[in-house]
Every structure is written in C-alpha cells, then in structure tokens.
Short mmCIF file of C-alpha atoms in Angstrom, two decimals:
data_model
loop_
_atom_site.label_atom_id
_atom_site.label_comp_id
_atom_site.label_asym_id
_atom_site.label_seq_id
_atom_site.Cartn_x
_atom_site.Cartn_y
_atom_site.Cartn_z
CA UNK A 1 -15.09 -9.44 -79.75
CA UNK A 2 -17.29 -11.41 -77.10
CA UNK A 3 -18.92 -13.58 -79.35
CA UNK A 4 -17.59 -15.78 -82.25
CA UNK A 5 -19.67 -15.54 -85.14
CA UNK A 6 -19.83 -19.18 -85.70
CA UNK A 7 -22.48 -20.21 -88.76
CA UNK A 8 -25.43 -17.94 -87.59
CA UNK A 9 -27.40 -17.00 -90.63
CA UNK A 10 -30.84 -16.04 -90.84
CA UNK A 11 -33.59 -15.53 -93.57
CA UNK A 12 -33.94 -11.54 -94.56
CA UNK A 13 -36.25 -9.90 -91.77
CA UNK A 14 -36.28 -13.12 -89.92
CA UNK A 15 -34.68 -13.04 -86.69
CA UNK A 16 -33.12 -15.89 -84.96
CA UNK A 17 -36.39 -16.74 -82.85
CA UNK A 18 -36.16 -20.32 -84.78
CA UNK A 19 -32.82 -20.85 -82.87
CA UNK A 20 -31.92 -24.48 -82.18
CA UNK A 21 -33.75 -24.36 -79.39
CA UNK A 22 -32.94 -25.84 -76.03
CA UNK A 23 -31.79 -29.28 -77.18
CA UNK A 24 -32.74 -32.17 -74.83
CA UNK A 25 -29.59 -33.93 -73.72
CA UNK A 26 -30.70 -36.98 -75.76
CA UNK A 27 -30.88 -35.05 -78.91
CA UNK A 28 -27.52 -33.52 -78.54
CA UNK A 29 -25.56 -36.44 -77.94
CA UNK A 30 -27.12 -37.88 -80.94
CA UNK A 31 -25.38 -35.24 -83.18
CA UNK A 32 -21.97 -35.77 -84.39
CA UNK A 33 -19.62 -33.19 -86.23
CA UNK A 34 -20.80 -32.84 -89.74
CA UNK A 35 -17.21 -33.84 -90.90
CA UNK A 36 -17.95 -37.18 -89.79
CA UNK A 37 -19.83 -39.49 -92.39
CA UNK A 38 -22.97 -40.59 -90.54
CA UNK A 39 -26.29 -41.23 -92.07
CA UNK A 40 -29.11 -39.64 -91.36
CA UNK A 41 -31.91 -41.96 -89.54
CA UNK A 42 -35.13 -42.28 -91.92
CA UNK A 43 -37.23 -40.04 -89.57
CA UNK A 44 -34.88 -36.84 -90.17
CA UNK A 45 -36.17 -36.74 -93.89
CA UNK A 46 -39.73 -38.00 -92.75
CA UNK A 47 -39.88 -34.70 -90.24
CA UNK A 48 -38.50 -32.68 -92.70
CA UNK A 49 -41.12 -33.49 -95.28
CA UNK A 50 -43.69 -33.27 -92.32
CA UNK A 51 -42.46 -29.67 -91.75
CA UNK A 52 -43.38 -28.22 -95.24
CA UNK A 53 -47.28 -27.96 -94.48
CA UNK A 54 -46.45 -26.03 -91.02
CA UNK A 55 -43.99 -23.71 -92.93
CA UNK A 56 -47.19 -23.05 -95.43
CA UNK A 57 -49.20 -22.24 -92.08
CA UNK A 58 -51.02 -25.07 -92.15
CA UNK A 59 -51.97 -27.15 -88.42
CA UNK A 60 -49.66 -30.01 -86.80
CA UNK A 61 -47.44 -27.39 -84.50
CA UNK A 62 -48.36 -29.44 -81.50
CA UNK A 63 -47.78 -32.86 -82.71
CA UNK A 64 -44.77 -32.16 -84.95
CA UNK A 65 -42.57 -30.36 -82.20
CA UNK A 66 -41.24 -31.46 -79.05
CA UNK A 67 -42.18 -29.67 -75.90
CA UNK A 68 -38.45 -28.42 -75.56
CA UNK A 69 -39.08 -26.45 -78.89
CA UNK A 70 -42.62 -25.68 -78.15
CA UNK A 71 -41.41 -23.63 -74.77
CA UNK A 72 -38.60 -21.90 -76.62
CA UNK A 73 -40.69 -21.14 -79.78
CA UNK A 74 -44.23 -20.65 -78.64
CA UNK A 75 -47.35 -21.07 -81.60
CA UNK A 76 -47.59 -16.92 -81.21
CA UNK A 77 -43.87 -16.62 -82.28
CA UNK A 78 -43.82 -19.52 -84.83
CA UNK A 79 -46.54 -18.26 -87.15
CA UNK A 80 -45.64 -14.88 -87.58
CA UNK A 81 -42.12 -16.15 -88.53
CA UNK A 82 -43.16 -18.65 -91.26
CA UNK A 83 -45.25 -15.73 -92.70
CA UNK A 84 -42.47 -13.43 -92.78
CA UNK A 85 -40.65 -16.36 -94.90
CA UNK A 86 -43.88 -16.53 -96.96
CA UNK A 87 -43.90 -13.02 -97.85
CA UNK A 88 -39.98 -12.94 -98.53
CA UNK A 89 -39.92 -16.32 -100.45
CA UNK A 90 -43.56 -17.36 -101.36
CA UNK A 91 -45.00 -20.74 -100.69
CA UNK A 92 -42.66 -23.68 -99.42
CA UNK A 93 -42.93 -26.50 -102.17
CA UNK A 94 -40.12 -29.20 -101.26
CA UNK A 95 -37.06 -30.43 -99.73
CA UNK A 96 -34.37 -29.69 -102.22
CA UNK A 97 -31.65 -31.13 -100.03
CA UNK A 98 -30.89 -33.02 -96.80
CA UNK A 99 -27.48 -33.06 -95.52
CA UNK A 100 -26.85 -35.19 -92.65
CA UNK A 101 -25.11 -33.73 -89.19
CA UNK A 102 -25.16 -36.68 -87.23
CA UNK A 103 -28.04 -39.54 -87.21
CA UNK A 104 -30.71 -37.68 -85.77
CA UNK A 105 -29.49 -33.80 -87.47
CA UNK A 106 -29.46 -32.57 -90.89
CA UNK A 107 -29.11 -29.24 -92.93
CA UNK A 108 -32.10 -29.22 -94.95
CA UNK A 109 -32.61 -27.05 -97.95
CA UNK A 110 -36.22 -26.06 -98.60
CA UNK A 111 -37.40 -24.78 -101.95
CA UNK A 112 -39.81 -22.04 -102.06
CA UNK A 113 -41.55 -20.27 -105.07
CA UNK A 114 -39.06 -17.38 -105.02
CA UNK A 115 -35.76 -18.88 -103.64
CA UNK A 116 -34.81 -21.17 -100.76
CA UNK A 117 -34.32 -21.69 -97.11
CA UNK A 118 -31.68 -23.72 -95.37
CA UNK A 119 -32.58 -24.81 -91.97
CA UNK A 120 -30.66 -27.04 -89.23
CA UNK A 121 -32.95 -29.61 -87.96
CA UNK A 122 -32.67 -32.27 -85.04
CA UNK A 123 -35.27 -34.56 -84.06
CA UNK A 124 -35.60 -36.68 -80.76
CA UNK A 125 -33.94 -40.11 -81.08
CA UNK A 126 -37.16 -41.79 -79.31
CA UNK A 127 -40.43 -42.47 -81.37
CA UNK A 128 -42.22 -40.29 -82.63
CA UNK A 129 -39.16 -38.45 -83.33
CA UNK A 130 -40.47 -35.06 -82.78
CA UNK A 131 -38.77 -31.77 -83.99
CA UNK A 132 -36.47 -30.91 -80.74
CA UNK A 133 -34.19 -28.32 -82.71
CA UNK A 134 -34.71 -25.95 -85.63
CA UNK A 135 -32.59 -23.13 -86.91
CA UNK A 136 -33.00 -21.07 -90.00
CA UNK A 137 -29.63 -20.87 -91.32
CA UNK A 138 -29.66 -18.81 -94.40
CA UNK A 139 -32.12 -18.18 -97.57
CA UNK A 140 -31.54 -16.83 -100.74
CA UNK A 141 -33.87 -15.05 -103.11
CA UNK A 142 -34.12 -15.58 -106.68
CA UNK A 143 -34.87 -12.03 -107.52
CA UNK A 144 -32.36 -10.28 -105.30
CA UNK A 145 -29.80 -7.67 -106.28
CA UNK A 146 -27.53 -5.23 -105.56
CA UNK A 147 -30.06 -2.45 -105.47
CA UNK A 148 -32.38 -4.48 -102.97
CA UNK A 149 -29.60 -4.97 -101.13
CA UNK A 150 -28.30 -1.21 -101.05
CA UNK A 151 -31.72 -0.68 -100.02
CA UNK A 152 -32.00 -2.97 -96.96
CA UNK A 153 -28.71 -1.89 -95.87
CA UNK A 154 -29.81 1.66 -96.06
CA UNK A 155 -32.92 0.73 -93.87
CA UNK A 156 -30.73 -0.50 -90.84
CA UNK A 157 -30.42 2.47 -88.08
CA UNK A 158 -26.79 3.54 -87.58
CA UNK A 159 -23.77 3.57 -89.74
CA UNK A 160 -23.34 0.62 -92.56
CA UNK A 161 -20.24 -0.38 -94.89
CA UNK A 162 -20.70 -3.14 -97.13
CA UNK A 163 -18.43 -4.34 -100.17
CA UNK A 164 -18.16 -6.87 -102.87
CA UNK A 165 -14.83 -7.35 -104.43
CA UNK A 166 -13.24 -9.18 -107.23
CA UNK A 167 -9.48 -10.62 -106.28
CA UNK A 168 -8.54 -10.90 -109.98
CA UNK A 169 -5.73 -8.77 -109.99
CA UNK A 170 -2.98 -6.90 -107.49
CA UNK A 171 -6.09 -4.60 -106.31
CA UNK A 172 -9.46 -5.76 -105.09
CA UNK A 173 -11.90 -4.61 -107.76
CA UNK A 174 -15.34 -3.31 -106.26
CA UNK A 175 -18.48 -5.12 -107.92
CA UNK A 176 -20.97 -3.54 -105.07
CA UNK A 177 -19.29 -0.80 -103.05
CA UNK A 178 -21.47 1.02 -100.29
CA UNK A 179 -19.63 3.38 -98.03
CA UNK A 180 -16.54 0.94 -98.35
CA UNK A 181 -14.18 3.77 -97.84
CA UNK A 182 -15.13 4.82 -94.43
CA UNK A 183 -13.25 3.36 -91.38
CA UNK A 184 -15.72 1.65 -88.83
CA UNK A 185 -15.41 -0.45 -85.78
CA UNK A 186 -14.60 -3.83 -86.58
CA UNK A 187 -14.21 -5.85 -83.46
CA UNK A 188 -12.68 -9.04 -83.50
CA UNK A 189 -11.83 -8.56 -86.97
CA UNK A 190 -8.85 -6.74 -85.91
CA UNK A 191 -7.10 -10.12 -85.30
CA UNK A 192 -6.95 -10.41 -89.22
CA UNK A 193 -3.91 -7.75 -88.98
CA UNK A 194 -2.44 -10.24 -86.18
CA UNK A 195 -2.53 -13.25 -88.39
CA UNK A 196 -1.26 -11.21 -91.17
CA UNK A 197 1.71 -10.25 -89.14
CA UNK A 198 2.48 -13.73 -87.65
CA UNK A 199 2.80 -15.28 -91.37
CA UNK A 200 4.75 -12.41 -92.52
CA UNK A 201 7.23 -13.37 -89.59
CA UNK A 202 7.05 -16.83 -90.16
CA UNK A 203 8.26 -16.39 -93.77
CA UNK A 204 10.98 -14.30 -92.61
CA UNK A 205 12.16 -16.86 -90.67
CA UNK A 206 11.56 -15.07 -87.33
CA UNK A 207 9.04 -17.67 -85.97
CA UNK A 208 7.79 -21.01 -86.91
CA UNK A 209 4.23 -22.29 -86.83
CA UNK A 210 5.45 -25.03 -85.13
CA UNK A 211 7.07 -22.84 -82.35
CA UNK A 212 6.14 -23.48 -78.72
CA UNK A 213 5.19 -20.37 -76.81
CA UNK A 214 3.50 -20.02 -73.03
CA UNK A 215 -0.05 -18.86 -72.69
CA UNK A 216 -0.13 -15.16 -71.46
CA UNK A 217 -2.32 -13.25 -69.29
CA UNK A 218 -5.80 -14.34 -69.59
CA UNK A 219 -8.44 -12.32 -71.31
CA UNK A 220 -12.18 -12.21 -71.33
CA UNK A 221 -14.10 -14.71 -73.24
CA UNK A 222 -14.47 -15.62 -76.15
CA UNK A 223 -12.44 -18.35 -76.53
CA UNK A 224 -10.95 -21.29 -74.28
CA UNK A 225 -7.38 -20.17 -73.43
CA UNK A 226 -8.43 -17.98 -70.57
CA UNK A 227 -9.21 -20.88 -68.47
CA UNK A 228 -6.14 -22.78 -68.99
CA UNK A 229 -2.90 -22.42 -66.42
CA UNK A 230 -1.25 -19.30 -67.35
CA UNK A 231 2.36 -20.49 -69.10
CA UNK A 232 0.64 -23.70 -71.03
CA UNK A 233 2.87 -24.75 -73.79
CA UNK A 234 1.18 -24.27 -77.06
CA UNK A 235 2.30 -23.53 -81.13
CA UNK A 236 2.04 -20.45 -82.61
CA UNK A 237 -0.32 -22.01 -85.12
CA UNK A 238 -2.79 -23.44 -82.47
CA UNK A 239 -2.84 -19.80 -81.19
CA UNK A 240 -3.41 -18.34 -84.56
CA UNK A 241 -6.18 -21.36 -85.19
CA UNK A 242 -7.91 -20.40 -81.79
CA UNK A 243 -7.60 -16.66 -82.43
CA UNK A 244 -9.53 -16.73 -86.00
CA UNK A 245 -11.84 -19.89 -85.61
CA UNK A 246 -13.35 -19.01 -82.14
CA UNK A 247 -11.94 -15.63 -81.74
CA UNK A 248 -10.01 -16.67 -78.62
CA UNK A 249 -9.05 -13.28 -77.05
CA UNK A 250 -6.38 -14.70 -74.73
CA UNK A 251 -4.99 -16.53 -77.97
CA UNK A 252 -4.88 -12.83 -79.58
CA UNK A 253 -3.26 -11.33 -76.71
CA UNK A 254 -0.59 -13.95 -76.37
CA UNK A 255 0.18 -13.68 -80.19
CA UNK A 256 0.14 -10.05 -79.98
CA UNK A 257 3.13 -10.34 -77.24
CA UNK A 258 4.84 -12.77 -79.23
CA UNK A 259 5.31 -10.67 -82.57
CA UNK A 260 5.46 -7.31 -81.17
CA UNK A 261 3.35 -4.54 -80.86
CA UNK A 262 4.88 -2.01 -82.95
CA UNK A 263 5.08 -5.05 -85.48
CA UNK A 264 1.40 -5.45 -85.36
CA UNK A 265 0.94 -1.70 -85.59
CA UNK A 266 2.86 -1.65 -88.91
CA UNK A 267 0.89 -4.40 -90.35
CA UNK A 268 -2.60 -2.81 -89.41
CA UNK A 269 -1.38 0.46 -91.19
CA UNK A 270 -0.66 -1.35 -94.25
CA UNK A 271 -4.38 -2.20 -94.37
CA UNK A 272 -5.98 0.98 -92.99
CA UNK A 273 -5.90 0.65 -89.32
CA UNK A 274 -4.05 3.00 -86.89
CA UNK A 275 -1.95 2.21 -83.86
CA UNK A 276 -1.48 1.34 -81.13
CA UNK A 277 -3.51 -1.76 -81.89
CA UNK A 278 -4.83 -2.91 -78.45
CA UNK A 279 -4.99 -6.09 -77.00
CA UNK A 280 -8.32 -7.64 -76.09
CA UNK A 281 -7.45 -7.10 -72.35
CA UNK A 282 -6.32 -3.46 -72.87
CA UNK A 283 -9.74 -2.66 -74.63
CA UNK A 284 -11.77 -4.33 -72.09
CA UNK A 285 -9.64 -2.30 -69.17
CA UNK A 286 -9.99 0.99 -70.65
CA UNK A 287 -13.69 0.48 -71.62
CA UNK A 288 -14.44 -0.45 -68.00
CA UNK A 289 -12.84 2.80 -66.70
CA UNK A 290 -14.65 6.03 -67.97
CA UNK A 291 -11.24 7.97 -66.97
CA UNK A 292 -9.13 5.73 -69.25
CA UNK A 293 -11.92 5.81 -71.85
CA UNK A 294 -11.92 9.85 -71.89
CA UNK A 295 -8.16 9.86 -71.57
CA UNK A 296 -7.81 7.52 -74.70
CA UNK A 297 -10.23 9.30 -76.65
CA UNK A 298 -8.79 12.45 -76.69
CA UNK A 299 -4.93 11.30 -77.10
CA UNK A 300 -3.05 10.81 -80.40
CA UNK A 301 -0.93 7.89 -81.35
CA UNK A 302 1.69 8.73 -78.76
CA UNK A 303 0.05 9.74 -75.98
CA UNK A 304 -2.06 6.39 -76.08
CA UNK A 305 1.31 4.45 -76.43
CA UNK A 306 2.25 6.47 -73.29
CA UNK A 307 -1.02 5.48 -71.57
CA UNK A 308 -0.81 2.18 -72.33
CA UNK A 309 2.95 1.77 -71.04
CA UNK A 310 1.71 3.77 -67.60
CA UNK A 311 -1.32 1.61 -66.90
CA UNK A 312 0.40 -1.68 -68.06
CA UNK A 313 1.03 -3.40 -64.46
CA UNK A 314 -2.78 -2.32 -63.71
CA UNK A 315 -3.99 -3.80 -66.82
CA UNK A 316 -2.38 -6.93 -66.38
CA UNK A 317 -3.34 -7.59 -62.99
CA UNK A 318 -6.96 -6.03 -62.34
CA UNK A 319 -10.17 -8.18 -62.50
CA UNK A 320 -12.33 -7.04 -65.29
CA UNK A 321 -15.94 -7.70 -65.15
CA UNK A 322 -17.39 -9.72 -67.91
CA UNK A 323 -20.79 -8.05 -67.39
CA UNK A 324 -19.54 -4.98 -68.73
CA UNK A 325 -21.30 -5.14 -71.79
CA UNK A 326 -24.85 -6.02 -70.20
CA UNK A 327 -26.23 -2.65 -70.38
CA UNK A 328 -25.49 -2.38 -74.16
CA UNK A 329 -22.66 -0.51 -76.13
CA UNK A 330 -19.51 0.68 -74.31
CA UNK A 331 -17.33 3.10 -76.27
CA UNK A 332 -17.75 1.36 -79.56
CA UNK A 333 -16.76 4.65 -81.26
CA UNK A 334 -13.16 5.27 -79.31
CA UNK A 335 -12.12 2.39 -77.79
CA UNK A 336 -11.86 -0.01 -80.83
CA UNK A 337 -10.33 -1.31 -83.94
CA UNK A 338 -11.16 0.69 -87.04
CA UNK A 339 -11.08 0.08 -90.64
CA UNK A 340 -12.91 0.55 -94.06
CA UNK A 341 -14.69 -2.52 -96.13
CA UNK A 342 -11.91 -1.76 -98.97
CA UNK A 343 -9.08 -1.90 -96.71
CA UNK A 344 -10.15 -5.61 -95.01
CA UNK A 345 -10.88 -6.45 -98.82
CA UNK A 346 -7.22 -5.87 -99.63
CA UNK A 347 -6.26 -7.87 -96.49
CA UNK A 348 -8.08 -10.78 -97.23
CA UNK A 349 -6.43 -10.92 -100.80
CA UNK A 350 -3.09 -10.50 -98.82
CA UNK A 351 -4.12 -13.42 -96.72
CA UNK A 352 -5.24 -15.61 -99.40
CA UNK A 353 -1.54 -15.16 -100.85
CA UNK A 354 0.16 -15.94 -97.58
CA UNK A 355 0.29 -19.59 -97.76
CA UNK A 356 -1.58 -22.83 -96.98
CA UNK A 357 -1.32 -22.73 -93.40
CA UNK A 358 -3.07 -19.24 -93.22
CA UNK A 359 -5.63 -20.48 -95.91
CA UNK A 360 -6.42 -23.52 -93.84
CA UNK A 361 -6.80 -21.36 -90.51
CA UNK A 362 -9.28 -18.99 -92.32
CA UNK A 363 -11.45 -22.09 -93.57
CA UNK A 364 -11.91 -23.74 -89.89
CA UNK A 365 -14.90 -21.81 -89.24
CA UNK A 366 -16.43 -20.50 -92.68
CA UNK A 367 -18.80 -18.45 -90.69
CA UNK A 368 -21.83 -19.51 -93.06
CA UNK A 369 -23.90 -22.47 -93.17
CA UNK A 370 -22.65 -25.88 -94.75
CA UNK A 371 -25.20 -25.79 -97.68
CA UNK A 372 -24.31 -22.25 -98.70
CA UNK A 373 -20.42 -23.16 -98.29
CA UNK A 374 -20.84 -26.19 -100.43
CA UNK A 375 -21.21 -23.81 -103.36
CA UNK A 376 -17.97 -22.65 -103.08
CA UNK A 377 -14.51 -24.20 -103.36
CA UNK A 378 -13.12 -22.38 -100.42
CA UNK A 379 -14.56 -20.02 -98.04
CA UNK A 380 -12.63 -18.42 -95.10
CA UNK A 381 -14.20 -16.11 -92.71
CA UNK A 382 -13.46 -13.74 -89.86
CA UNK A 383 -15.87 -11.65 -87.94
CA UNK A 384 -16.15 -9.27 -84.96
CA UNK A 385 -18.82 -8.40 -82.85
CA UNK A 386 -19.73 -6.60 -79.81
CA UNK A 387 -23.07 -4.99 -78.18
CA UNK A 388 -23.49 -2.08 -81.22
CA UNK A 389 -20.82 -3.47 -83.63
CA UNK A 390 -20.86 -6.16 -86.01
CA UNK A 391 -18.17 -6.75 -88.77
CA UNK A 392 -18.00 -9.60 -91.42
CA UNK A 393 -15.00 -10.65 -93.56
CA UNK A 394 -15.42 -13.56 -96.17
CA UNK A 395 -12.87 -14.80 -98.44
CA UNK A 396 -14.49 -17.17 -101.53
CA UNK A 397 -13.31 -19.15 -104.23
CA UNK A 398 -16.11 -19.95 -106.67
CA UNK A 399 -16.26 -23.66 -108.13
CA UNK A 400 -14.77 -22.24 -111.37
CA UNK A 401 -11.81 -20.52 -109.51
CA UNK A 402 -12.80 -16.74 -109.06
CA UNK A 403 -11.67 -15.12 -105.72
CA UNK A 404 -13.76 -12.69 -104.22
CA UNK A 405 -14.01 -10.71 -100.79
CA UNK A 406 -17.19 -9.85 -99.32
CA UNK A 407 -16.74 -7.39 -96.20
CA UNK A 408 -19.43 -5.59 -94.35
CA UNK A 409 -19.77 -3.58 -91.09
CA UNK A 410 -22.78 -1.90 -88.91
CA UNK A 411 -22.52 -0.17 -85.76
CA UNK A 412 -24.54 2.25 -83.51
CA UNK A 413 -23.92 3.66 -80.36
CA UNK A 414 -27.24 3.84 -78.88
CA UNK A 415 -28.44 0.17 -78.98
CA UNK A 416 -27.28 -3.24 -79.87
CA UNK A 417 -27.37 -4.21 -83.62
CA UNK A 418 -28.87 -7.04 -85.03
CA UNK A 419 -26.43 -9.40 -85.86
CA UNK A 420 -28.77 -12.35 -87.35
CA UNK A 421 -30.00 -9.72 -89.95
CA UNK A 422 -26.71 -8.32 -91.05
CA UNK A 423 -25.26 -11.81 -91.28
CA UNK A 424 -28.39 -12.14 -93.63
CA UNK A 425 -27.50 -9.21 -95.76
CA UNK A 426 -23.75 -10.04 -96.06
CA UNK A 427 -24.59 -13.59 -97.16
CA UNK A 428 -27.14 -12.35 -99.79
CA UNK A 429 -24.21 -10.59 -101.20
CA UNK A 430 -21.94 -13.59 -101.16
CA UNK A 431 -24.55 -15.43 -102.92
CA UNK A 432 -24.48 -12.85 -105.88
CA UNK A 433 -20.85 -13.71 -106.77
CA UNK A 434 -22.12 -17.49 -107.80
CA UNK A 435 -24.56 -16.13 -110.40
#
C-alpha cells in the first residue's frame, strides 16, 4: 500500500544491499527507458566482463567501482554478499546476455556453475567508466524444486502462503500449494478487486474506459495523484492504470467512489474477500487512531459500514501522518484486506479473460526484471506491501501458450518482512513453470 513493488528481485538469501547505489546525476541522465532502442556503449560490456573476477572473490573493488557505489556498499558488505551468491550458485563463469537499458546501463545475466544471476549495471559516462550502480535483480537455480521452495518458505518467520496454478480450465489447478486456502493480509493487491469491478461495469455499459471523472480526496502515497489538484479530470483507464502500475492510492479511492462501495464489496466477495472494502484513506485513518482500530477490529460487517458512515467527514477532512508506519507494522492483522492465494489465482484467471484493456493495464509494470519477463509471452502483476505485509500476484503466459498464476503472501505482526527475500521466492516459483 505504501510502496509499489516495481521490478525488485533478489538472489536467494541475498538482501538488496547491492541496490542501484546512489546513481550520480550524470549516470541517471544517461539512462533511458528500456523500451527505447538505444545501444549500450562498449564500456558497459567491458565493465560487466571485468565484474566477473570480483564476483568470484578476486581483487579490484577500488578500481572497478565508482566512489558513489563504494560509499553505499563498502567492501565489508560487498565480500559477504558475493560469497552468498557463490554459496548458492557456485562460481561465476561468463556474461550470458547483456540487454541495454540506455547508453550506459544494461541488464546483465551472469552464468554461474549452478544457475544464473541477473543484474542491473550502470557505468559512469566519463572514462574510465567506473561502475556507479549495481543491483542484483534475480537468480535462477538449476537444482531448484518445489521441495526447496517449501523449505525456504517455512523458514520465514510469521505466516506465509504460496501457490502456483495452471489456468487451463475453468478452475485454477494447483501445481504447488502451501497454505493457499488461508486468508491473509494482501495490502494493495486488493486493488485487483477494484480493477475487476471496473472491467465488469465497462462491459455492462455502465461506464467507459475513456470516461472522464474528477480526481477525488487525496490519500497518502504511493502514487502521484495525491499531489494533483483535487477535481483534475482523468479517464477511468488512467485511474485504473495508475492504480495497478504504480499502486496509486488516490486513483484507487477515486475509482471506488465512481464504481460504488457495495459493488466493489460484491466483487471482492466473489474472490474470497470480505466487505466493507476500505479505501486506502480509510485504512490509513483507522490505523492512525487506536480507538477506531479497536472499534473496527471488534465489529461485524454491518457495524463496520456504520462506522465508516459515521466517520466519513472526519476521515475525508483530517490530516494523516505519512510517518505513521515508521515504527513498524500497524494493525496489519485487522485493518486490512484479506484473501487466500487460491482465491487470488481465481481472480487473476478472471482478469485474464476480462479483455485486452485489463491485460494491458496489468502488464505495464510486470513486477519482475526484464530478463525474467522475456522468458514469457506475457506477464501481468500486482503486489501489495506495508510494514509486516507483502503479497505478490503474477499472471504469466509461457512462450508455448500455457497460462499460470503465481500468488504468495507473507505477514508478521512483530516486525517488517524482508520484501526482497520473498520476491525472490515467488520468482523462483514462477521460473519453475517454464521448465
């Protein structure tokens, strides 16, 4: 809910300390969106090749990396991280592929003894073209298995669920199911309910994707519409795209207002959810007030609807502190949206069949790195996260035309979850469907 899970994948047991570290302005300016056909400067491949000995534990850290990277990822952090990669994948052998991400940046796939690691690399445009940014965005293990996934999932503290489902018939068929019938907090993944209801009403002729509506009451980020003037005219398709692609909370709340709460509640109920479905602003406001949290927690659906009606003016008008989550999880076992993985898989199957506009919206941000996405004909994604909660929902079509849903969730009340580690687990599950 607070952060869009945008293309962040990590190696098993590898935390994102190798984040694309503090790109200098000159490097950031040299990057262009990956959709543009821009050839990489030869220095990118040269530096990628030079990275191999360092990944193997060799010398050259000070000369290969720019100061901005060395400051963000000191040698004392770099060495253990490369060792963790080696422990998982063996020795790095070669650059298997290099896909430009602008003139001075690329996605690089490194072949190891027992798998591959995908990295986003950016070099300084000025000679000697030191590496200014590096991010491990994913790994695949040649020896991975469902049993290994189950073992690694069980090792996570808190409660988890994971399912991989073939979408060949009317009902998703689980090829891997781990606690997939247990409802769990899903954060911003509830926005898939809203997308499904928007698609239903458009198909029924009640609304149009090109219909123009005013932006509603601002919520907290993530998103951009919270900073736009209230009442700015936007189309329903724009709202839906922002809601899914960057998890825009204000776009979501505006859409719920257009579609109707009871209609969204009914769609959620079709796929395992329970009403009333909170807007993001309502969720923030209730979480921020211990009295409202207690009242919500102890109420049934009718009482919760009455509470929202009674508090509507206050919730719409009061200032909500954006730092409310700075101390850790807040009521993520009560003031939330809940669904089980198998129900989210049914929802993804429904959305796949809801028309080209819906499929296009889901694919704007595929949620995985470009190298992994390129192995599929189609990838759609919506995640959800806040302190103590992460939920991932992937809809994928293999190159030979098989459709799958991969759904996972992890939550705990006592501390934040490790988003990167969980994204890696779910991505490993997705990778298995291509084998």
